[in-house]
Structure formats: structure tokens, C-alpha cells
XYZ file of C-alpha atoms in Angstrom:
659
model
C -46.397 -25.495 25.756
C -47.965 -26.070 22.657
C -46.866 -22.552 21.566
C -43.360 -23.525 22.423
C -43.268 -26.362 20.603
C -44.596 -24.465 17.375
C -41.751 -21.989 17.993
C -39.333 -24.371 18.280
C -39.882 -25.840 15.304
C -40.169 -22.439 13.611
C -36.737 -21.777 14.370
C -35.835 -25.145 13.256
C -36.697 -24.600 9.761
C -35.653 -20.835 9.432
C -32.030 -22.253 10.680
C -32.068 -24.943 7.860
C -33.341 -22.741 5.389
C -30.659 -19.916 6.354
C -27.864 -22.177 6.407
C -24.996 -21.140 3.618
C -25.259 -22.970 0.387
C -21.248 -23.311 0.766
C -22.229 -25.736 3.576
C -24.527 -27.535 1.318
C -21.886 -28.085 -1.166
C -19.317 -29.447 1.302
C -21.474 -32.901 1.047
C -20.329 -35.226 -1.930
C -17.132 -32.940 -2.995
C -13.599 -32.825 -2.199
C -11.187 -30.593 -3.485
C -6.742 -30.406 -4.519
C -5.481 -27.143 -3.739
C -2.006 -26.323 -5.381
C 0.643 -23.576 -6.402
C -0.252 -21.576 -3.127
C 1.646 -18.318 -3.545
C 2.110 -15.659 -0.684
C 4.554 -13.639 -2.341
C 2.306 -10.735 -1.602
C 0.947 -11.602 1.984
C -1.585 -10.583 2.897
C -2.692 -11.523 -0.383
C -2.490 -15.308 -1.254
C -3.339 -17.178 -4.301
C -3.892 -20.703 -4.721
C -5.131 -23.179 -7.493
C -8.133 -25.324 -6.956
C -9.879 -28.582 -8.478
C -12.984 -29.656 -6.938
C -14.479 -33.055 -7.514
C -17.974 -34.468 -6.669
C -18.496 -38.004 -5.980
C -19.279 -39.055 -9.963
C -15.447 -37.784 -10.359
C -16.220 -34.847 -12.609
C -15.282 -31.841 -11.457
C -17.647 -29.399 -9.973
C -18.682 -26.186 -11.725
C -20.322 -22.979 -11.026
C -18.240 -22.192 -7.807
C -17.962 -18.829 -7.092
C -17.159 -16.640 -3.663
C -20.897 -16.369 -2.622
C -20.554 -20.805 -2.150
C -16.911 -21.226 -2.014
C -15.795 -20.355 1.648
C -12.007 -20.157 2.299
C -10.689 -21.262 6.003
C -7.393 -20.177 7.078
C -6.196 -21.817 9.966
C -9.975 -22.359 11.064
C -10.894 -18.875 10.791
C -13.172 -17.956 8.227
C -12.111 -15.489 5.670
C -14.935 -12.965 4.744
C -16.208 -13.208 1.503
C -15.632 -9.893 0.543
C -11.779 -10.881 1.038
C -12.315 -13.564 -1.404
C -12.361 -13.768 -4.950
C -12.948 -16.862 -7.253
C -12.562 -17.351 -10.989
C -12.748 -20.408 -12.869
C -10.498 -21.196 -15.504
C -10.930 -23.862 -18.262
C -6.908 -24.460 -19.141
C -5.869 -27.107 -17.142
C -3.667 -29.848 -18.314
C -5.171 -33.496 -19.392
C -2.992 -36.632 -19.052
C -4.257 -39.617 -21.004
C -2.975 -43.294 -21.084
C -4.139 -45.744 -23.991
C -3.959 -48.983 -23.192
C -3.820 -51.621 -26.324
C -5.098 -54.927 -25.521
C -3.757 -57.079 -28.211
C -4.420 -60.743 -27.534
C -5.019 -63.705 -29.360
C -8.448 -62.448 -30.743
C -8.190 -59.456 -31.053
C -10.377 -58.194 -34.301
C -8.453 -54.903 -35.153
C -8.268 -55.834 -38.705
C -11.813 -57.074 -38.973
C -13.230 -54.197 -37.634
C -10.767 -51.995 -39.901
C -7.676 -50.263 -39.353
C -8.928 -47.038 -40.462
C -11.647 -47.141 -37.811
C -9.265 -48.253 -34.540
C -6.888 -45.739 -36.036
C -9.969 -43.108 -35.154
C -9.732 -44.019 -31.715
C -6.390 -42.289 -31.510
C -6.557 -39.642 -34.472
C -9.739 -37.969 -33.050
C -7.979 -36.659 -30.121
C -5.570 -34.330 -32.644
C -8.500 -33.957 -35.184
C -10.839 -32.664 -32.695
C -8.702 -29.632 -30.891
C -8.798 -31.233 -28.058
C -5.450 -32.187 -27.499
C -3.072 -29.254 -26.274
C 0.668 -29.072 -27.443
C 2.824 -28.261 -24.393
C 0.101 -28.612 -21.815
C -1.390 -32.138 -22.262
C 0.336 -35.311 -21.831
C -0.422 -38.748 -23.466
C 1.126 -42.173 -23.337
C 0.735 -45.456 -25.308
C 0.998 -49.125 -23.519
C 0.182 -52.726 -25.264
C -1.071 -55.613 -23.471
C 0.571 -58.530 -25.445
C 1.453 -62.173 -24.976
C 4.083 -63.350 -27.473
C 6.941 -64.749 -25.514
C 4.814 -63.444 -22.233
C 2.105 -61.854 -21.036
C 3.355 -58.710 -19.980
C 2.560 -54.758 -20.356
C 5.000 -52.534 -22.558
C 5.423 -48.969 -23.621
C 4.929 -48.258 -27.111
C 4.826 -45.168 -26.989
C 6.568 -42.411 -24.232
C 5.191 -39.981 -22.679
C 4.925 -36.756 -25.074
C 3.142 -33.199 -25.436
C 3.147 -33.347 -29.081
C 0.090 -33.792 -30.797
C 2.256 -34.546 -34.136
C 4.568 -36.959 -32.429
C 1.216 -38.925 -31.457
C 0.110 -38.856 -35.029
C 2.837 -40.045 -36.584
C 3.014 -43.064 -34.215
C -0.591 -44.011 -34.974
C -0.207 -43.715 -38.759
C 2.631 -46.433 -38.459
C 1.469 -48.834 -35.528
C 0.436 -52.427 -36.756
C -2.474 -52.189 -35.127
C -3.489 -55.752 -36.762
C -1.007 -57.523 -34.870
C -2.265 -60.219 -32.660
C -0.538 -62.162 -29.878
C -0.059 -65.822 -29.857
C -1.878 -66.330 -26.435
C -4.411 -64.758 -24.252
C -3.709 -61.575 -22.816
C -4.733 -60.453 -19.287
C -6.064 -57.397 -20.198
C -7.175 -56.064 -16.500
C -3.403 -56.783 -15.451
C -2.507 -54.208 -18.131
C -5.451 -51.711 -16.606
C -3.638 -52.511 -13.156
C -0.121 -51.374 -14.959
C -1.630 -48.277 -16.803
C -3.102 -47.087 -13.369
C 0.499 -47.042 -11.662
C 2.019 -45.482 -14.879
C -0.514 -42.398 -14.283
C 1.511 -41.866 -10.886
C 4.086 -40.348 -12.613
C 1.815 -38.169 -14.839
C -0.171 -37.067 -11.686
C 1.686 -37.693 -8.254
C -1.005 -35.572 -6.334
C -4.025 -38.066 -8.023
C -7.477 -36.050 -8.798
C -4.852 -32.555 -8.894
C -5.352 -32.768 -12.813
C -7.774 -34.229 -15.382
C -6.770 -37.867 -15.980
C -8.237 -40.938 -17.795
C -7.732 -44.017 -18.924
C -8.804 -45.214 -22.668
C -8.652 -49.118 -22.346
C -9.128 -50.441 -26.131
C -10.115 -54.349 -26.450
C -12.111 -56.560 -28.179
C -12.910 -57.993 -24.795
C -11.144 -59.819 -21.753
C -9.668 -62.993 -23.149
C -8.404 -64.102 -19.696
C -9.745 -65.009 -17.198
C -13.147 -66.083 -17.750
C -15.709 -63.829 -17.891
C -17.428 -64.933 -13.833
C -14.208 -64.262 -12.258
C -13.524 -60.759 -14.648
C -16.523 -59.320 -13.234
C -14.877 -59.220 -9.919
C -11.481 -57.976 -10.906
C -12.772 -55.481 -13.454
C -14.885 -54.351 -9.809
C -11.201 -54.383 -7.853
C -9.699 -52.403 -10.963
C -12.426 -49.993 -11.155
C -12.377 -49.202 -7.453
C -8.869 -49.017 -7.482
C -9.187 -46.327 -10.659
C -11.883 -44.373 -8.601
C -9.500 -43.858 -5.599
C -7.379 -42.724 -7.933
C -9.621 -39.992 -9.689
C -9.078 -41.700 -13.076
C -12.145 -42.729 -14.910
C -11.724 -45.785 -17.303
C -13.153 -45.513 -20.923
C -14.130 -49.024 -22.136
C -13.859 -49.050 -25.808
C -14.770 -52.133 -27.163
C -14.339 -53.568 -31.023
C -16.606 -56.303 -30.931
C -19.698 -55.373 -32.951
C -21.924 -57.824 -31.005
C -20.816 -56.139 -27.915
C -19.307 -59.988 -26.786
C -18.459 -60.315 -22.855
C -19.071 -56.677 -22.381
C -20.390 -57.112 -18.660
C -16.308 -56.756 -16.986
C -15.846 -53.599 -19.347
C -19.295 -52.165 -18.399
C -18.546 -52.892 -14.590
C -14.977 -51.487 -15.211
C -16.266 -48.267 -16.443
C -19.072 -47.300 -14.283
C -17.274 -48.236 -11.290
C -14.331 -46.044 -12.123
C -17.053 -43.043 -13.112
C -15.808 -43.286 -16.549
C -17.971 -44.875 -19.513
C -18.261 -47.999 -21.354
C -17.934 -47.167 -25.496
C -18.877 -49.774 -27.963
C -17.668 -49.063 -31.237
C -19.487 -49.325 -34.313
C -17.825 -49.003 -37.920
C -19.586 -46.170 -39.327
C -19.669 -43.980 -36.267
C -16.025 -44.224 -34.304
C -15.471 -40.522 -34.823
C -18.769 -39.393 -33.448
C -18.156 -41.715 -30.106
C -14.905 -40.556 -29.658
C -15.455 -37.181 -29.872
C -18.061 -37.455 -27.377
C -15.322 -38.811 -25.357
C -13.106 -36.092 -25.878
C -15.172 -33.770 -25.452
C -16.217 -35.088 -22.132
C -12.766 -35.284 -20.732
C -11.996 -31.697 -22.189
C -14.713 -30.634 -19.623
C -12.469 -31.754 -16.816
C -9.769 -29.290 -17.479
C -11.730 -26.920 -15.229
C -10.255 -25.533 -12.142
C -10.556 -22.486 -10.000
C -7.421 -19.630 -9.482
C -8.542 -18.233 -5.459
C -7.215 -14.971 -4.575
C -7.718 -14.002 -0.788
C -6.351 -11.137 1.669
C -5.702 -12.544 4.931
C -6.607 -11.523 8.512
C -4.466 -12.961 10.715
C -1.235 -11.047 11.888
C 0.602 -14.353 13.638
C 3.681 -16.080 12.062
C 4.004 -19.392 11.234
C 2.644 -22.016 9.337
C -1.100 -21.874 7.377
C -3.346 -24.155 6.430
C -6.097 -23.318 3.952
C -9.337 -25.735 3.880
C -12.383 -24.808 1.892
C -16.238 -24.950 3.124
C -14.749 -25.933 6.320
C -12.505 -25.557 8.962
C -11.054 -29.259 9.055
C -9.343 -31.108 6.360
C -11.583 -33.229 3.868
C -11.047 -36.611 4.482
C -9.877 -36.942 0.507
C -8.548 -34.320 -1.013
C -5.224 -31.896 -0.417
C -5.240 -28.710 1.634
C -3.192 -25.901 0.818
C -0.051 -24.986 2.852
C 2.313 -22.249 3.563
C 4.217 -20.230 6.108
C 4.789 -16.761 6.270
C 6.577 -14.230 8.669
C 4.453 -11.518 9.772
C 6.437 -8.134 10.769
C 4.179 -5.068 11.668
C 4.978 -1.835 9.670
C 7.932 0.409 10.622
C 6.771 4.504 11.008
C 9.260 6.778 10.956
C 8.545 10.899 11.234
C 9.912 13.345 8.526
C 9.163 16.344 10.243
C 9.453 17.617 12.543
C 13.236 16.324 12.735
C 14.746 14.893 16.702
C 15.909 17.830 18.420
C 14.590 20.726 16.571
C 13.300 23.571 18.029
C 9.804 25.600 17.179
C 9.943 29.367 18.310
C 6.716 30.830 19.454
C 7.255 34.653 19.082
C 4.975 37.323 20.840
C 2.429 39.081 18.118
C 2.230 42.786 17.780
C -1.136 42.899 19.798
C 0.402 40.869 22.675
C 0.137 42.744 25.959
C 1.497 41.764 29.535
C -2.467 41.196 30.226
C -2.993 39.018 26.973
C 0.026 37.751 25.838
C -0.500 36.061 22.290
C 1.942 34.330 20.078
C 2.592 32.888 16.817
C 3.479 29.669 15.347
C 0.058 27.437 16.751
C 0.918 24.625 15.039
C 3.771 22.128 14.019
C 3.270 20.134 10.798
C 3.763 16.447 11.072
C 4.811 14.170 8.385
C 5.374 10.325 9.053
C 6.306 7.753 6.193
C 5.333 3.817 6.356
C 7.133 1.257 5.651
C 6.850 -2.421 4.844
C 9.139 -5.703 6.015
C 7.723 -7.947 3.647
C 5.158 -8.792 1.170
C 3.572 -5.722 -0.145
C 1.750 -2.691 1.659
C -1.142 -3.288 3.846
C -4.246 -1.406 4.466
C -3.803 1.111 7.173
C -6.983 0.795 9.356
C -5.876 4.205 11.319
C -3.906 6.696 12.077
C -2.812 8.415 15.503
C -1.353 11.615 16.099
C -0.317 11.650 19.770
C 1.310 14.951 21.723
C 3.306 13.992 24.827
C 1.309 10.493 25.026
C -2.101 11.993 24.588
C -4.338 11.159 21.269
C -4.736 14.804 19.492
C -5.892 13.708 16.038
C -7.089 10.365 13.880
C -6.822 9.552 9.936
C -7.772 7.777 7.799
C -5.071 6.361 4.991
C -5.964 5.668 1.922
C -5.189 2.557 0.265
C -1.384 2.645 -1.619
C -0.597 5.534 0.363
C 2.588 5.669 2.527
C 2.672 8.860 3.782
C 0.478 10.553 6.584
C -0.095 14.330 7.663
C -0.979 15.941 11.122
C -0.938 19.419 12.212
C 0.342 18.929 16.193
C -1.657 21.718 17.778
C 0.836 23.252 20.200
C -1.166 26.962 20.658
C -1.261 25.518 24.396
C 2.345 25.782 25.317
C 2.936 29.428 25.913
C 5.293 29.163 29.353
C 8.091 31.090 28.596
C 11.637 29.306 27.694
C 12.321 25.863 26.419
C 9.409 23.146 27.113
C 10.051 19.700 25.890
C 7.374 17.920 23.847
C 7.131 14.433 22.523
C 5.257 14.160 19.221
C 4.407 10.281 18.141
C 2.592 8.945 15.035
C 0.708 5.565 16.100
C -0.872 3.117 13.007
C -2.791 0.100 12.955
C -2.516 -2.172 10.033
C -5.443 -4.322 8.421
C -3.920 -7.247 10.416
C -4.205 -5.462 13.391
C -0.511 -5.024 14.107
C 0.647 -1.527 15.400
C 3.500 0.550 14.702
C 4.810 3.950 16.071
C 7.291 6.331 15.398
C 8.398 9.064 17.750
C 10.761 12.385 17.942
C 11.440 14.715 21.021
C 11.493 18.569 20.039
C 11.502 21.689 22.226
C 8.999 24.561 22.155
C 10.810 27.798 22.703
C 8.239 30.665 24.140
C 9.387 34.093 24.049
C 8.771 35.824 27.404
C 5.979 37.843 27.781
C 5.791 41.814 27.800
C 7.065 43.789 30.609
C 4.161 45.224 32.539
C 3.817 48.930 32.089
C 5.537 50.992 35.332
C 2.891 52.312 37.565
C 2.581 56.109 37.717
C 3.722 57.563 40.637
C 0.910 59.145 42.507
C 0.716 63.526 41.902
C 0.819 64.990 45.829
C -1.789 67.315 46.461
C -1.035 70.505 48.474
C -2.881 73.278 49.522
C -2.214 77.076 48.635
C -0.291 78.136 51.257
C 1.975 74.951 51.298
C 2.366 75.783 47.211
C 3.733 79.338 48.542
C 5.704 78.006 51.057
C 7.142 75.688 48.548
C 7.877 77.901 46.024
C 9.505 80.059 47.845
C 12.055 77.495 49.202
C 12.887 76.926 45.183
C 13.292 80.610 44.396
C 15.895 80.973 47.416
C 17.468 77.583 46.371
C 17.999 79.014 42.790
C 19.069 81.971 43.677
C 22.017 80.526 46.280
C 22.867 78.492 43.333
C 23.099 81.273 40.884
C 26.022 83.479 43.509
C 27.823 79.710 43.716
C 28.042 79.662 39.948
C 28.910 83.564 39.766
C 32.105 83.195 42.307
C 33.065 79.800 40.991
C 33.358 81.529 36.982
C 34.968 84.470 38.558
C 37.780 82.048 40.298
C 38.500 80.075 37.417
C 38.761 82.913 35.011
C 41.271 83.942 36.995
C 43.677 80.710 37.257
C 43.496 80.607 33.495
C 47.465 80.852 32.287
C 48.389 84.166 30.713
C 48.348 84.115 26.697
C 45.802 81.047 26.766
C 44.113 81.384 23.358
C 40.149 82.066 24.100
C 37.599 79.060 24.081
C 36.121 78.315 20.698
C 32.493 79.199 20.732
C 30.232 76.278 20.794
C 27.884 76.002 17.820
C 24.225 75.780 17.856
C 22.590 72.553 18.284
C 21.826 71.192 14.335
C 18.535 70.576 13.818
C 16.746 67.324 13.907
C 14.629 65.432 11.522
C 11.689 64.011 13.221
C 9.567 60.959 11.535
C 6.873 59.887 13.832
C 8.277 61.237 16.769
C 11.985 59.643 17.164
C 14.878 61.186 15.323
C 15.390 59.172 11.914
C 18.957 58.009 9.959
C 18.431 55.135 7.935
C 21.385 52.820 7.265
C 20.576 50.870 4.393
C 22.016 46.696 5.089
C 20.409 44.876 2.397
C 17.838 45.293 -0.440
C 14.966 42.746 -1.926
C 13.790 42.979 -5.273
C 10.156 41.275 -6.121
C 10.201 39.359 -9.153
C 6.605 37.755 -8.664
C 4.440 38.617 -6.639
C 2.028 42.000 -6.311
C 1.941 44.044 -9.167
C 2.969 47.644 -7.508
C 6.244 45.978 -6.329
C 7.253 44.022 -9.289
C 10.990 44.674 -10.060
C 10.813 47.602 -7.436
C 13.909 47.481 -4.902
C 12.735 47.209 -1.286
C 15.808 48.662 0.941
C 16.339 46.767 4.176
C 17.249 48.800 7.520
C 17.039 46.453 10.305
C 18.912 43.370 11.354
C 16.511 41.332 11.434
C 13.123 42.003 9.399
C 9.936 39.806 9.440
C 8.478 39.038 6.107
C 4.707 37.726 5.685
C 1.106 38.732 4.857
C 0.083 40.818 8.483
C 0.776 44.429 8.181
C 0.801 44.544 12.315
C 3.626 42.051 13.266
C 5.444 42.300 9.594
C 8.259 44.702 8.219
C 8.020 43.857 4.875
C 4.098 42.804 4.004
C 2.622 41.332 0.759
C -1.097 40.674 0.222
C -2.250 41.891 3.311
C -5.783 41.116 3.877
C -6.200 38.942 0.701
C -6.103 35.159 -0.092
C -2.545 33.869 -0.595
C -0.336 31.222 0.369
C 2.225 33.695 1.979
C 1.636 33.047 6.164
C 0.944 36.373 8.422
C 4.461 35.379 9.829
C 6.062 33.614 6.954
C 9.915 34.137 6.988
C 13.223 35.954 8.492
C 16.031 37.564 7.400
C 18.681 38.630 9.882
C 21.983 40.137 9.837
C 24.723 38.114 12.440
C 27.297 40.026 13.716
C 29.863 39.035 11.432
C 27.760 40.976 8.621
C 26.547 37.462 7.207
C 22.574 37.101 6.312
C 20.342 34.248 6.878
C 16.813 33.025 5.937
C 14.569 31.219 8.594
C 11.056 29.668 7.478
C 8.620 30.556 10.629
C 6.725 27.557 10.400
C 4.861 28.723 7.295
C 1.856 26.869 6.008
C 3.165 26.539 2.355
C 6.767 26.654 2.819
C 9.706 28.899 1.712
C 12.221 27.944 -1.114
C 15.958 28.672 -1.521
C 16.942 28.577 -5.276
C 14.487 26.259 -5.794
C 14.996 23.995 -2.677
C 12.547 23.351 0.193
C 14.394 24.719 3.362
C 13.072 23.242 6.916
C 10.869 25.474 9.488
C 12.903 27.019 12.284
C 16.401 26.315 10.789
C 18.298 29.623 9.646
C 19.698 29.126 6.352
C 22.883 31.328 5.031
C 21.672 33.996 2.280
C 24.001 35.548 -0.067
C 24.328 38.413 -2.678
C 21.676 37.066 -5.748
C 19.829 34.258 -4.573
C 16.276 33.763 -5.060
C 13.568 33.358 -2.441
C 10.320 32.093 -3.147
C 7.608 32.254 -0.544
C 4.220 30.049 -0.915
C 2.760 28.927 -3.947
C 3.153 30.723 -7.080
C 0.017 29.805 -8.193
C -1.492 30.958 -5.230
C -0.337 34.394 -5.005
C 3.160 33.550 -3.794
C 6.181 35.732 -3.867
C 9.404 35.504 -5.425
C 12.216 38.214 -4.693
C 16.193 38.476 -5.599
C 18.009 38.993 -2.629
C 21.081 41.870 -3.137
C 23.848 43.029 -0.838
C 24.250 46.956 -0.528
C 27.817 48.250 -0.983
C 26.641 51.801 -0.251
C 25.003 51.844 3.435
C 24.099 55.163 3.452
C 21.660 54.540 0.721
C 18.544 56.149 0.638
C 15.767 53.434 1.776
C 12.516 52.568 1.109
C 10.745 51.505 4.100
C 9.224 48.527 4.725
C 5.535 48.447 4.932
C 2.285 47.192 2.850
C 3.276 45.447 0.164
C 0.826 47.178 -2.580
C 1.171 50.075 -4.765
C 1.490 52.662 -2.296
C 4.850 53.613 -0.466
C 4.436 53.344 3.578
C 6.155 54.770 6.264
C 6.388 51.925 8.686
C 4.906 52.855 11.991
C 8.290 53.306 14.395
C 7.924 49.981 16.648
C 9.968 49.545 19.887
C 12.802 47.303 18.542
C 13.478 49.929 15.560
C 16.785 50.951 15.860
C 17.359 54.322 14.431
C 19.553 56.955 14.911
C 19.222 60.301 15.479
C 21.102 63.278 13.576
């Protein structure tokens, strides 16, 4: 039990030590949030002025000791940036007590004017940013508070007023200076509608409180001080009585409002007021806070600091937002497109092999409001199953995949669904999908089974040979009789039949009779050195171009590194004698006259068109296509695109004619 007690005490002490500094800082401070901006949601910005129990701004705040909560949820510290700013506005009201016993002329009018002029001369007042107003408590016809200088944001205007104002004038009767303080506090509401959100102060210039009596004046001063403190308005009580007569109400007024009692001496007015204005200048401090929201809910949001609850005194931040998930659009492949998988030259009935093992997929991400959010993950789904996952860099609005279709080998049209699904930083999901068709060529036809050769004995063989000889003898006799009869029936005088010439000699190439009919040609403009500016004649209605000499009719860079794909594109002659160009799903693409063409979509090919296969910077090929008017022109047959002239092997689909 003793051990358990010690352990419990240890845990309690450890908990206290590890308590975040932000929670400790929560005690004794309040804050005023303003200028909330969610225009670039999920990034949110706001201003905050943090004030302590002494009425002065809190310094040294950073993201490490200023926790931000949104709707009660703590924003991770890495999502928060805090920047201190010292250019906040300063709001001042001067209250001059010109009672019956005021001694401003005796104190020295130059000295009195320094109470005001040092605000300008010290460089504290900033034109266009700060606001100042001058009020007077006097009792000439009645005891009342009057505005002598309306609100101004120009230092020159204040200086001109100070230089011309008659400070030496006194009232005929005593003034209630503390009532003037109450009037000035109410006037401050027009300058700072949200008390505490901006730096504000009241500078009360007096010799001493004339009315009420000192015993009552202390109580009234305390009440005024409490009122000023609740509005975050410190009062600086500036006394011009050298002997500091009846100073107690002024001390209570200043201390109770978190201000300062300033007894003036003629020789040190400038120094005393400079200290006051420097203290007020420090109250300009505020903080600009930027954070990234982690909530994907739409509606009203409340921002608090250092605790999920709103403070009893202060101002929280508020804004509303409508959050929409991103939209995902598949740019490639397009809906309804057909991807063809052709048999490779090495395919057999037992082991069919197909080209085009994958389909390039490109998805574009767009946002309905605010700015793009970070994408946590992007997934490729093929027929509802996750096939690949990508990480998307910040600021990138596209994601690319290669959809694997190598497992689709069923001959015919195979429907397939391709989907890209993304999840953003707020946890919102969105997806885009298209339906395409994968068309698979039928597998090769199995070779016919050879008929078995019958086995005969010697006697059976001799008998069969005798029968064959007898049959031939009978056919010869019948043929001779038929010839004789037909000759006799021929009309008299008929011209003798022309002799049939001997069969012409055939030219045999690779075991087949050959007659090359040229239908078009291509001229290599950029590519293998051995083929530059050399025309290559096309003799087949369908010619395949690429890098694999086993399956292409025109081969570039065989067995070399190149951006030309193994089966890159096809040039085909249609029945109407026009030509088309088709990209066979190449990895680096095909461009016709500088324009990228879509995979597996035939496009018209005209005389003089220029075609680029792959990337010319990575061993690509550029050629010009031309029609051939003389369709019996000699042909250079397609083969390996190097410095050798090679007669291509005769394949089963070659359409040559005997001659």
C-alpha cells in the first residue's frame, strides 16, 4: 500500500509537470478575436489581442503556447502559425479639468501644452492609424463636459489645437471632475465599440478633484476605476499641483483602472509624458494567427484560445463555411473508348500472348470553394477493386496511373470500369469513373492434326500398285477414245487451236511468289541515322510501326533504349483508298502535325502529314507520309530500321501476288 501511495503521488507530480504551458497561460488572461477570414478555407486567419489581469497586452505568444480550438476541437500545433504585430491602432481621449481652482497658468502654459505635444513629438502618434479626442470639464453656466477637439487622426490638427487653446481659462464654479471621467468613458465606446479589442486610454489632466469632498471623492474614484477596468481603458491621472494636494482620489482612479498616477513637475513634464506614451505604445501589440482547419463539416464555426470553452470576458472568433468535397474527372481514358489487345507474333494456341498490357489513366481534381486542399491519398480501382495508390504533392491537381489489363484475355468485348478515388485533408472523399471496353483478339487456331500414314505389307503394296496401274490404263484408253470422237465432230474448215505457251517462270522470295504493289511511303526526317531522308515504301493495307522487329512491319531502334514503344502505331488503308493513323496505346504518345492523338482512335492521314513517335529528345522518330501515284513502284520492304536493307520475313497476313 505504501508503494502504491508513492506511485500515485509520483503520477500526480508527473501530470502537473507535463501540463502544457498553454493551459497555465489560460489563467488570468483574456483575448479579443477580430477580422476572421475564411476566404481561403481550409486556411483561416484572424487577429487577436491578448490582455492580462493588469490590463496590459501579453507578449511572447507563439504556436507553442497559444492553443487554437475550432468548435471545441484542438487544432494540431503544426497547423498553427502565430505572428506578433506591433502596428495596432491607439485610441486616446484627453479630459481637461478646467475648474475654479485650476492652476495651469501658474504651472506654466508651455509645460501644460507638453502634456499633449509630446504625443506627437515622441513619434508615438501615427497619422491615419491612431485616433485622438479632447474633452473639457467646465462650470461656467453649468457643470458639464464639452468636446473641444473632435476625433482626429492627424497629428498636425492636434498640434494646431494645442497651440491655440486657452488653457489659462478657469471656471466660475467648482467642477465635478470625476463626472467628466464618466463622460469620457462613454465617449470611448464610439472609438472602440468592442472594449479591449484595441489599445485605448484616458489621460485626465487636473490640479485635483474640486467636487465632491475628498472623503466622498475616493469612493466615486473607485467606482469610476472599476468601470474603466471592465472596459479595458486605463486612466492616466496627470496632476499639476506641485504639492500633490488631495492626490488620493487620483491615485485610486489610476491604480483601480490599471493606469498610472503621474504627478508633474515643471522641469520634467517631457520626461514624465514620454514614459506614459511609450507605455501606451507597447499596448499596440496584437497577433495574427493562421491555421488549417481539420473539420469537414459545413456550418457555423467558433474559434477559442487555450480552452474549448469561450472565456467569461473577451471575444471569440466566428465564421461560417460550406464545405464541398472535390470533384474528380477522368480525362483519359474517355468514356466508351475501346482498347484493343492484339496477338503478339510469338502467340500460339497453347500460349496466346497479347500486347497493350495497361491503359494510361489521368484524373483531374477540382474544388468548388476556397483553395485546393491537400490530398491524403488517391486510389485506382479497376472493376471495383483497388489496384494502385498514389501520393499527391501539395498544389498538384492531376494524378496519373497505369491500369493493368494484362489479365483480360477473354476473346471479344470485355466491359471494364475504371475509377479514381481521392480523400482530402478534411477526410472528404470523391471519385470519378468511366466505362470502357477491352477488345481481345481471338487466340490462334490450333494446327490440324496430321492424318496417320497407313502401314502395308509387301504383298498388300504390290496388290495396290497393280490396281493403280490398271486404273491408269483404263483412264488412258477412255481419254484417247474421247479425243478421237471430239476431233471427228469438229466443224470442217475451223481454224486450228492456238498452241498454249509454256507457263511463265515465277520469281520466288522466301518460298512465295512476290509482286510488290506500293500504296504509300514514309520518309524519316529525324531518327536512326541510316534511315534519314530515305523513303520507305508501304506495300500492305495495314502496316505496324514500332521497336519490336518480331511484330512490326517498320522497325525503329530494334533492341535499343528509345521512347518508341514496341508496338507504337498503325498506318492502315481503308476500302475507299484513304489512310488512317492509330496510336496503339504507346507509352510516349503519337503526334500528328504537332497534335497529340488519343490512343486507339484512328485519325485521317493525308499526303504530306508529319508524324512524331515518342519523344525526339529520347530517340524518337519523325517522318513524313506521302501517297504514291505510281502504284507499281519498286518497294523497299519494311524491316529493321537501321543502316541495313532487310527483306522482311513473309508472315501469314502478307498479301503478295504471284507473277
